Coordinates of C-alpha atoms in Angstrom, one line a residue:
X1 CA 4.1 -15.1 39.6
X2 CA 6.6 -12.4 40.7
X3 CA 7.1 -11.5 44.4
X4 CA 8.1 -8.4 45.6
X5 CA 9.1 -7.7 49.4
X6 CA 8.0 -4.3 50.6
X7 CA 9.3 -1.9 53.0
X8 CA 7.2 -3.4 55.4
X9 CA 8.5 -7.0 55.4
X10 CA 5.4 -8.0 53.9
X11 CA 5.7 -9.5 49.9
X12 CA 3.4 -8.3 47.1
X13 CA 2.6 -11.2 44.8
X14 CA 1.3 -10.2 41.4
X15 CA 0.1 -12.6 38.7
X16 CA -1.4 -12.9 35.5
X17 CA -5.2 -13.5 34.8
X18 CA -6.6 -14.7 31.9
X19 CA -7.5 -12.7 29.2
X20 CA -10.9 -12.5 29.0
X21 CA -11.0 -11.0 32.6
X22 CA -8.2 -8.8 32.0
X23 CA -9.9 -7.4 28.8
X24 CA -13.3 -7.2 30.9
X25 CA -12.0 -4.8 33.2
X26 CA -10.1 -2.7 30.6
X27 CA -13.2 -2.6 28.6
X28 CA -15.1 -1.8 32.0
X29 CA -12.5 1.3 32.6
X30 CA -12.4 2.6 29.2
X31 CA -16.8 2.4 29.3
X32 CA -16.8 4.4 32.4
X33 CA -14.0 6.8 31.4
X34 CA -15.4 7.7 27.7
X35 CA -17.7 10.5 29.4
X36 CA -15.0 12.4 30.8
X37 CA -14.9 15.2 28.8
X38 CA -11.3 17.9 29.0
X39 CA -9.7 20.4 27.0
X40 CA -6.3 21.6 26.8
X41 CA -7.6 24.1 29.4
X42 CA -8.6 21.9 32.2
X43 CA -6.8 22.0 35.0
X44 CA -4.6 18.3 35.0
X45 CA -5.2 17.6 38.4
X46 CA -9.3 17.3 37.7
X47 CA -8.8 15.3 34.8
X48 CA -7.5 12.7 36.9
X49 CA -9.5 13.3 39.9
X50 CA -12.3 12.6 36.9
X51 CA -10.5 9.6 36.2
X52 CA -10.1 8.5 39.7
X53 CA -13.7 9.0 41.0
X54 CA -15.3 7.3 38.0
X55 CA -12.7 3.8 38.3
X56 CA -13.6 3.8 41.5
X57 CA -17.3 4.6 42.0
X58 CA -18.5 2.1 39.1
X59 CA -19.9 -1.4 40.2
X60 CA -19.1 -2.3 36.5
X61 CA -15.3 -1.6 36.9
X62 CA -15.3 -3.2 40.9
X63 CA -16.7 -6.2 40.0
X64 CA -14.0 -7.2 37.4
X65 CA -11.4 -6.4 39.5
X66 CA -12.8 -8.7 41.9
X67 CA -12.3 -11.6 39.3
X68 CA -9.1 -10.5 39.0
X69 CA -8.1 -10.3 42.6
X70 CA -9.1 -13.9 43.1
X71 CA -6.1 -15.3 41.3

């Protein structure tokens, strides 16, 4: 586990998880994100507000984080 001490005082641990949870939530991300539709004329900033509101409104993607978080 690496530790990192913020700004704040306060230290960020971060971890590995197992595979299989790891590959959930990337499969999870790239299910919810294979909708999103863009062309070379699409603004960038939507494309990524696209990308931001669909990671973070899906009950799919939240719940594999969640297994994730728990280590």
């Amino acid at each position: 586990m690496a530790e990192f001490k913020l700004n704040s005082g306060n230290v960020l641990k971060i971890g590995l998880v197992p595979f299989a949870e790891a590959r959930a939530l990337y499969q999870a991300l790239l299910e919810e994100a294979k909708d999103i539709k863009f062309s070379t004329q699409d603004e960038f900033g939507n494309v990524f507000k696209d990308l931001f509101c669909v990671g973070f409104s899906s009950k799919k993607v939240e719940a594999c984080l969640w297994e994730c978080f728990k280590r």
